CSV table of C-alpha atoms in Angstrom, one decimal:
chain,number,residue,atom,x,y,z
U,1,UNK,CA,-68.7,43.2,-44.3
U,2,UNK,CA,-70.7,43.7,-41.2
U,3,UNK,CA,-70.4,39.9,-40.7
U,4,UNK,CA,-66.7,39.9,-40.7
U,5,UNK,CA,-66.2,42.7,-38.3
U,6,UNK,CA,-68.3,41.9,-35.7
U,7,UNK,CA,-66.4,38.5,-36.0
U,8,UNK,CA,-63.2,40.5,-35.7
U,9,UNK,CA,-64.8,42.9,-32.6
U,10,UNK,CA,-65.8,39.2,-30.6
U,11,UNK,CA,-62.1,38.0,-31.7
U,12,UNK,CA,-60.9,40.8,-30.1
U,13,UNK,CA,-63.4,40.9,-27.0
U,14,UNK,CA,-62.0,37.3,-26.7
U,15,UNK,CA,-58.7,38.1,-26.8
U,16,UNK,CA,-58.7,40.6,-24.2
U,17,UNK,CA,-60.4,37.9,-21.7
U,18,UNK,CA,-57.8,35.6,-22.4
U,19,UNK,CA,-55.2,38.0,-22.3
U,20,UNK,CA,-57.0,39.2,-18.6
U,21,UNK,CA,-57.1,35.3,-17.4
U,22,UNK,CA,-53.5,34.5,-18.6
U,23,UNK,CA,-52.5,37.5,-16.2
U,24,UNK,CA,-54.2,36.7,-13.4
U,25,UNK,CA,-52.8,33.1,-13.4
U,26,UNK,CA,-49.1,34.5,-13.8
U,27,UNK,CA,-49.5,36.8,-11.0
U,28,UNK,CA,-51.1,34.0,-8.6
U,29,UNK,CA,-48.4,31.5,-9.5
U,30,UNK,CA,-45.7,34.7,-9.0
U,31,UNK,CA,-47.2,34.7,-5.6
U,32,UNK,CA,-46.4,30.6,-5.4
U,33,UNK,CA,-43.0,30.3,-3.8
U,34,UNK,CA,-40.2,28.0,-5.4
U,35,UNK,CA,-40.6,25.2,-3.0
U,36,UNK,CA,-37.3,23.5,-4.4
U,37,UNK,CA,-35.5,26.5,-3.6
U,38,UNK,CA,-37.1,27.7,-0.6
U,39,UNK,CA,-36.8,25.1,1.0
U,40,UNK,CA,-33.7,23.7,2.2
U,41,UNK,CA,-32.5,20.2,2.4
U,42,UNK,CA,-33.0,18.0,5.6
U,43,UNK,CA,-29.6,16.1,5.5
U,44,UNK,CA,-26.9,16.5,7.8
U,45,UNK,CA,-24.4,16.2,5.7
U,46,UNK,CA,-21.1,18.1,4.3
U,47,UNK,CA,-18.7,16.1,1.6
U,48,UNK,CA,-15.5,16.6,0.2
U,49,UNK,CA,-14.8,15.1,-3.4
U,50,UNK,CA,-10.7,14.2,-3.4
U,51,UNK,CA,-9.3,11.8,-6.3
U,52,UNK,CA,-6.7,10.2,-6.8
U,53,UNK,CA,-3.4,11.8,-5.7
U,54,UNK,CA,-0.6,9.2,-5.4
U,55,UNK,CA,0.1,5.2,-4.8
U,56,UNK,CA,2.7,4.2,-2.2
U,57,UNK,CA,3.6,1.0,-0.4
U,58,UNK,CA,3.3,3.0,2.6
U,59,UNK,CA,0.9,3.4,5.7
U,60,UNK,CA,2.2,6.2,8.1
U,61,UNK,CA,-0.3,5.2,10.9
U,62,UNK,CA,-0.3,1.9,11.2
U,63,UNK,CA,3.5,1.4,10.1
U,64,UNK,CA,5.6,4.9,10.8
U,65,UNK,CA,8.7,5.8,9.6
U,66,UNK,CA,8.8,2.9,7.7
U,67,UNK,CA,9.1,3.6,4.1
U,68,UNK,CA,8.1,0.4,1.4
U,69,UNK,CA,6.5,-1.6,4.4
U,70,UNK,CA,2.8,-1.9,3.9
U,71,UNK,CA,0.8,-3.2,0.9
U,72,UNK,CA,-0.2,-0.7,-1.3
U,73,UNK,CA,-2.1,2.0,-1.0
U,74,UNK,CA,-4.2,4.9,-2.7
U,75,UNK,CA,-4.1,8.1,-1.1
U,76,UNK,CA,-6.5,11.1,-1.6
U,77,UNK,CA,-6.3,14.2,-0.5
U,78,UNK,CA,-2.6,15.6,1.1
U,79,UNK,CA,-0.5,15.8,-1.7
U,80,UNK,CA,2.2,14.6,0.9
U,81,UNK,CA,1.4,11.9,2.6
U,82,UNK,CA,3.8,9.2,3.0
U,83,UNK,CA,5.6,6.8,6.0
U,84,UNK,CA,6.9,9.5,7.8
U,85,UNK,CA,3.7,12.3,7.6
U,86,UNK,CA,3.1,13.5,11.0
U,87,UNK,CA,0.8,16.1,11.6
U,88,UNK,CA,3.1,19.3,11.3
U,89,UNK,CA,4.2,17.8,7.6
U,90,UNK,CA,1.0,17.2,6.5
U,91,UNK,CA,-0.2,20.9,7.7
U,92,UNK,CA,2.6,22.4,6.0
U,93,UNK,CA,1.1,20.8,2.4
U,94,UNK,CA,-1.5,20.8,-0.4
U,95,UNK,CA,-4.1,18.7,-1.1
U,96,UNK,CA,-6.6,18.0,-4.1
U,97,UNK,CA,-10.3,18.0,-2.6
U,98,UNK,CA,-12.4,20.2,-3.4
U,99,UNK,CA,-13.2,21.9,-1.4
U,100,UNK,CA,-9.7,23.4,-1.2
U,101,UNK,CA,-9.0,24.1,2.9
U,102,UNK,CA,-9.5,20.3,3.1
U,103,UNK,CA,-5.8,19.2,3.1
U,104,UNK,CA,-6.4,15.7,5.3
U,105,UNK,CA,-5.3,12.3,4.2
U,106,UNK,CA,-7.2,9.8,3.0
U,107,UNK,CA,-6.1,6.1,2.0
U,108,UNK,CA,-7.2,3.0,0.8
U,109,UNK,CA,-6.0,-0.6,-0.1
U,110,UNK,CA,-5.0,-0.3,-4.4
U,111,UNK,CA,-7.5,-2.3,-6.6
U,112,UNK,CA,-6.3,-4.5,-9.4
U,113,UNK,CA,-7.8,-6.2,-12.4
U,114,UNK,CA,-5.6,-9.1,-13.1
U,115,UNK,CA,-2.1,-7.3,-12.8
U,116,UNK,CA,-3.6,-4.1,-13.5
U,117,UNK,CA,-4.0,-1.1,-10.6
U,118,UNK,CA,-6.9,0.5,-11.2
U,119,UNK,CA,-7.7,4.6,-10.7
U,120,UNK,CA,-11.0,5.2,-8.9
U,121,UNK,CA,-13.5,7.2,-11.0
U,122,UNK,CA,-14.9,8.9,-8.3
U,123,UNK,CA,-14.0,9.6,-4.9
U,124,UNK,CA,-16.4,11.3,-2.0
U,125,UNK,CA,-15.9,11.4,1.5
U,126,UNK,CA,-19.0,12.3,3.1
U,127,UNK,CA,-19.3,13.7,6.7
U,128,UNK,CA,-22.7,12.8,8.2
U,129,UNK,CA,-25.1,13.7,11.0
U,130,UNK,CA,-26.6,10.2,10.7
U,131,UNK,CA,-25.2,6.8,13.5
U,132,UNK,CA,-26.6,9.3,16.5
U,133,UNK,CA,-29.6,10.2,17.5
U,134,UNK,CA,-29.1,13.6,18.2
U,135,UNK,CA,-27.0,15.1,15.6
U,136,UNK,CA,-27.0,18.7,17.5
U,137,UNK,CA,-24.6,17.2,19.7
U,138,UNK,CA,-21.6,16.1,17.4
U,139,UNK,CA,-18.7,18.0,17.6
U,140,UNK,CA,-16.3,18.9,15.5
U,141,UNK,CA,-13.2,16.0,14.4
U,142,UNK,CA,-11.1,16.8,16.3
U,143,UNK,CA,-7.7,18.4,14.5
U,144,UNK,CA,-4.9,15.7,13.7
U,145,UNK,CA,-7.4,12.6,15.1
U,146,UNK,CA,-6.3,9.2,13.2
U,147,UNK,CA,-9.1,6.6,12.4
U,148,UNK,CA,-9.2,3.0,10.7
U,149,UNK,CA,-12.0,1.5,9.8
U,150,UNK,CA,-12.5,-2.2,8.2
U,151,UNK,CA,-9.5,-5.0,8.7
U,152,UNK,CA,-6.7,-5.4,6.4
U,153,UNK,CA,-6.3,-9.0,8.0
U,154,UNK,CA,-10.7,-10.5,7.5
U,155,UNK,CA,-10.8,-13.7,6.7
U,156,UNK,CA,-14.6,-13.7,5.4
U,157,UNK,CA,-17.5,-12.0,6.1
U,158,UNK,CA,-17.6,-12.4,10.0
U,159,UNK,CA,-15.2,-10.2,10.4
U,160,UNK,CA,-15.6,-7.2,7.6
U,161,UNK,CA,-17.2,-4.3,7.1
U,162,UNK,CA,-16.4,-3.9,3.8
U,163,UNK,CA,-19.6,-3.2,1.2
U,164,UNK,CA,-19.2,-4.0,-2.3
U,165,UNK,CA,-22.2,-2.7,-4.6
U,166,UNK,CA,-22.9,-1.6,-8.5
U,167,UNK,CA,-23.3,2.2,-9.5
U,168,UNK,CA,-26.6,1.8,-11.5
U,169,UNK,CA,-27.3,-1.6,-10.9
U,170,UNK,CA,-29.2,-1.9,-7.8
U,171,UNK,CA,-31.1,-4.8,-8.3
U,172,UNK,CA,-27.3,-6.6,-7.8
U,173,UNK,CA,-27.3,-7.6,-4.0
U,174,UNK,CA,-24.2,-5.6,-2.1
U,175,UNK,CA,-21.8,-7.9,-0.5
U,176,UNK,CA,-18.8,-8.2,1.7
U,177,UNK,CA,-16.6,-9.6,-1.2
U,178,UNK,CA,-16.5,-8.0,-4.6
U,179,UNK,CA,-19.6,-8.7,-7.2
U,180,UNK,CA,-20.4,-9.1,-10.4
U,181,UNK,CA,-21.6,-5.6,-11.7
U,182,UNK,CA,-23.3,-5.8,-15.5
U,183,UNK,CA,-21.5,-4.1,-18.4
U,184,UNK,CA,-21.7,-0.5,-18.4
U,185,UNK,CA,-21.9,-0.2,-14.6
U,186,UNK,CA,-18.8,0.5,-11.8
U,187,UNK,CA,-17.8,-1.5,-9.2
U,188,UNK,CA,-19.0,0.7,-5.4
U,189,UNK,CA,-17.7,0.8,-2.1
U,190,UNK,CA,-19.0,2.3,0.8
U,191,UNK,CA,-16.7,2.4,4.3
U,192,UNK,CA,-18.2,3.7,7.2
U,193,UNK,CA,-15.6,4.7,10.2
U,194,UNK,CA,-16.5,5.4,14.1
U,195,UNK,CA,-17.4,8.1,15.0
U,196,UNK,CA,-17.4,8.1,18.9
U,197,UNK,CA,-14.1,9.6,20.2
U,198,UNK,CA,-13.0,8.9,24.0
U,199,UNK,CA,-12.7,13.1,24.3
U,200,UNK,CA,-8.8,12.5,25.2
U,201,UNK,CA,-6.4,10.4,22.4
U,202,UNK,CA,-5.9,11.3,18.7
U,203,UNK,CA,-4.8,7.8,18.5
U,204,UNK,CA,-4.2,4.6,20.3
U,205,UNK,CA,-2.2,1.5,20.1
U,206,UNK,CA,-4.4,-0.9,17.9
U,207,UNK,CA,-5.5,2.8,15.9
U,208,UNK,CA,-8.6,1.6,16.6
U,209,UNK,CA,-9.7,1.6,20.1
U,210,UNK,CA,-9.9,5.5,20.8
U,211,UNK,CA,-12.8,4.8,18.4
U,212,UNK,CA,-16.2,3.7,18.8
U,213,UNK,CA,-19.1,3.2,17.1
U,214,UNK,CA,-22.7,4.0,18.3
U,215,UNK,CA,-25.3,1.6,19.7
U,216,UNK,CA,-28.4,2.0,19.7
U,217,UNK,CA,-28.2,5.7,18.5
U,218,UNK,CA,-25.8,7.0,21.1
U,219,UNK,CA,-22.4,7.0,22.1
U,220,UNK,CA,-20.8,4.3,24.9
U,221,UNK,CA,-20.1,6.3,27.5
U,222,UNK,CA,-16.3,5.2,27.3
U,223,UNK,CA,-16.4,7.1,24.1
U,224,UNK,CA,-18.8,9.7,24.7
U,225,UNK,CA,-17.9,12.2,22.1
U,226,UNK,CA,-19.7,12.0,18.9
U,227,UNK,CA,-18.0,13.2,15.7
U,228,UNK,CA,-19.1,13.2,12.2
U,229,UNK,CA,-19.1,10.2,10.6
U,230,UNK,CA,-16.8,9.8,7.7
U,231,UNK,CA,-18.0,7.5,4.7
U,232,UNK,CA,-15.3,6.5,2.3
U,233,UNK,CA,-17.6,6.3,-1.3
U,234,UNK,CA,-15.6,5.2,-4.3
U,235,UNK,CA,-15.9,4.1,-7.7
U,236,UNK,CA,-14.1,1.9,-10.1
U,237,UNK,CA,-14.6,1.5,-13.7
U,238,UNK,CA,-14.5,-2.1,-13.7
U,239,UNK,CA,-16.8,-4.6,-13.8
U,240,UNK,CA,-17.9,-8.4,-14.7
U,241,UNK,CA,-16.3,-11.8,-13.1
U,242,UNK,CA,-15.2,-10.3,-9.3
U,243,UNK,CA,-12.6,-13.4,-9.9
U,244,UNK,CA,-10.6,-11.3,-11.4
U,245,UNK,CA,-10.4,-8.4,-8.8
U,246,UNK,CA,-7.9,-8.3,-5.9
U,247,UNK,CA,-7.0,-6.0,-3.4
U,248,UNK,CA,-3.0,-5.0,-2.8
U,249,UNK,CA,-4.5,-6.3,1.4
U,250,UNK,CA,-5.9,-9.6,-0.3
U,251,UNK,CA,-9.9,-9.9,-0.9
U,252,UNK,CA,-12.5,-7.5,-1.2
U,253,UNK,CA,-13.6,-8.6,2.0
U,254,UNK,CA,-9.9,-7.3,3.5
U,255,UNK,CA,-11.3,-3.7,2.3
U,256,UNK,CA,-10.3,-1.0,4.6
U,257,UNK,CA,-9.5,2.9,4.8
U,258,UNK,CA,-6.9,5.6,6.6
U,259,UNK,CA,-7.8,8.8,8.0
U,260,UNK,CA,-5.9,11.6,9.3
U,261,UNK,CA,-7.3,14.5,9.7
U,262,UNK,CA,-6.0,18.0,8.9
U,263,UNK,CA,-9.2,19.9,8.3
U,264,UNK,CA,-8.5,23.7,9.5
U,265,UNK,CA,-10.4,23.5,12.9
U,266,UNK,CA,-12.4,26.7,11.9
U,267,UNK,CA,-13.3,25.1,8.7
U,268,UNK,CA,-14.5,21.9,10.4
U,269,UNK,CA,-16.2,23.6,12.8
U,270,UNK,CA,-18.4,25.8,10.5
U,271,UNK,CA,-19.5,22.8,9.1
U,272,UNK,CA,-20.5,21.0,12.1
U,273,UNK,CA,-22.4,24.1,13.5
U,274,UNK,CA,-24.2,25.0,9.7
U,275,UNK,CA,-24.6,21.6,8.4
U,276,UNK,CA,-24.4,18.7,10.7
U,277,UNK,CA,-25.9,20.1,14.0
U,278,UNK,CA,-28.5,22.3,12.6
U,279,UNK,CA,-29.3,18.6,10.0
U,280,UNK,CA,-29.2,20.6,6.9
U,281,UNK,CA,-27.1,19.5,3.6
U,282,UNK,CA,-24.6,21.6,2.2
U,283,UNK,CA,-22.2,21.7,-0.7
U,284,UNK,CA,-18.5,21.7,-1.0
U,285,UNK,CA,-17.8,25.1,0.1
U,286,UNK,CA,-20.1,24.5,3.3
U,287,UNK,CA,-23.1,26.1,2.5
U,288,UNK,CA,-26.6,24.6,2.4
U,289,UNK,CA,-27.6,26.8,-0.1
C-alpha cells in the first residue's frame, strides 16, 4: 500500500510540473503575435471579380452607334453596355462585379470550341501598383477614360500581346497563340493595358494613343500620368488540341480587351490612396485587411 501511494504522490508531483510547464509555454506563445495576421500584405494591388454579363456583336468604342458591326464580344461588368453606351448611359446602370460600386465595362473577343461560344469560368480584373517604379505616384483612372489593349488585326506574334497559359499546368510554356492545356486544366489569359495617361484625353482617335506604357519603370513624359494598371485575367474551361479554338477577332494571337471606366471617382480613389500608393493588397471591398 505504501508502494502504490507514493507512486500516486510522484504521479501527482509530476503532473503538477507538467501542468506548470504546459502554462508557461501557452502564455509565452500568447505573447507570440500572429505574424499572418499582423502583418499585412506587400502588394499593390486592388481587384474586381465580374463574369460574364452579356454577348453582343457590338464594340461602342472602337465602332459607336453602330449596332451588329463588330465581331463578337463578351462583356463584364455594366449590365448595359452596348453600340451606343456613352458615359451618362453606362452611369445611369448596374453591373455584376463584385465589388458592387464597380459598374465599368469590360469586353473581350468571344471564344469558341469548334462552333461552340464558350462562358469564361472565372473573370478578375486586377488593378496594380506594379509597370512603375514608384507606385506612390499613380493616380487615380481617371472617371469615363477608354483603353484598348492587344490588336484585334495581329498577324503573329510580332505584333500581339496576347498570353495564352494553363491554370495548373505551369510546366506548359505560355504563348501568344492558344496551347495545349492537359485534361483537367483551363485554358488562361492574361492582358495587360497601359497605364500612362497624357493627363488631358479620355480617348483619342486610334483609342490607343492617349495611352502609354512605361519604359524602364517610368512614364514618357508625353504621357506622364501613371494610372493603375488594369490586367484582364480569364479562364476557360476548355482544353486539349488549341486547333480547335478560335476567337470571334480570328487567332488567339488577335486576343484583345475594352475598357471604359465608370468606377465612382471616390471609390477609385480610396483604392489608389489605401492600396496602390501605400503598396499594400486589399480585397474586394478595398480593404487590406
Amino acid at each position: 500500500m505504501r508502494k502504490t501511494m507514493n507512486q500516486w504522490r510522484l504521479g501527482v508531483r509530476i503532473g503538477l510540473v507538467v501542468a506548470a510547464a504546459g502554462a508557461l509555454l501557452t502564455g509565452a506563445l500568447s505573447s507570440v503575435p500572429d505574424r499572418a495576421s499582423a502583418e499585412p500584405v506587400r502588394v499593390a494591388e486592388f481587384l474586381a471579380e465580374c463574369p460574364l454579363s452579356h454577348r453582343l456583336p457590338d464594340d461602342p468604342i472602337v465602332l459607336p452607334k453602330l449596332a451588329g458591326a463588330s465581331h463578337s464580344h463578351d462583356f463584364f461588368g455594366n449590365r448595359s453596355t452596348n453600340a451606343n453606351s456613352d458615359i451618362t448611359s453606362l452611369s445611369g446602370a448596374s453591373g455584376n462585379c463584385n465589388p458592387a460600386p464597380d459598374i465599368s465595362s469590360y469586353w473581350v473577343p468571344t471564344l469558341y470550341k469548334g462552333q461552340t461560344a464558350i462562358q469564361p469560368s472565372g473573370v478578375t480584373f486586377y488593378y496594380l501598383g506594379e509597370g512603375v517604379n514608384r507606385p506612390q505616384d499613380i493616380r487615380p483612372t481617371p472617371f469615363g477614360l477608354k483603353i484598348v489593349a492587344g490588336n484585334a488585326k495581329a498577324t503573329g506574334d510580332h505584333d500581339s500581346i496576347a498570353r495564352w497559359s494553363c491554370l495548373h499546368a505551369g510546366h506548359v510554356p505560355p504563348s501568344k497563340n492558344f496551347v495545349n492545356c492537359p485534361s483537367g486544366t483551363q485554358l488562361e489569359t492574361y492582358l495587360d493595358f497601359p497605364q500612362c495617361w497624357n493627363g488631358r484625353d479620355l480617348d483619342s482617335a486610334d483609342h490607343k494613343s492617349h495611352m502609354a506604357y512605361p519604359v524602364a519603370g517610368g512614364c514618357p513624359s508625353t504621357h506622364p500620368v501613371p494610372v493603375p494598371k488594369l490586367r484582364f485575367v480569364i479562364r476557360y474551361p476548355v482544353n486539349g488540341d488549341p486547333s480547335t479554338f478560335r476567337l470571334s477577332s480570328g487567332t488567339g494571337q488577335t486576343y484583345h480587351g475594352d475598357f471604359f471606366n465608370v468606377w465612382p471617382p471616390a471609390e477609385m480613389e480610396r483604392r489608389v490612396r489605401d492600396c496602390i500608393n501605400v503598396v499594400l493588397k486589399c480585397d474586394h471591398n478595398g480593404n487590406s485587411g
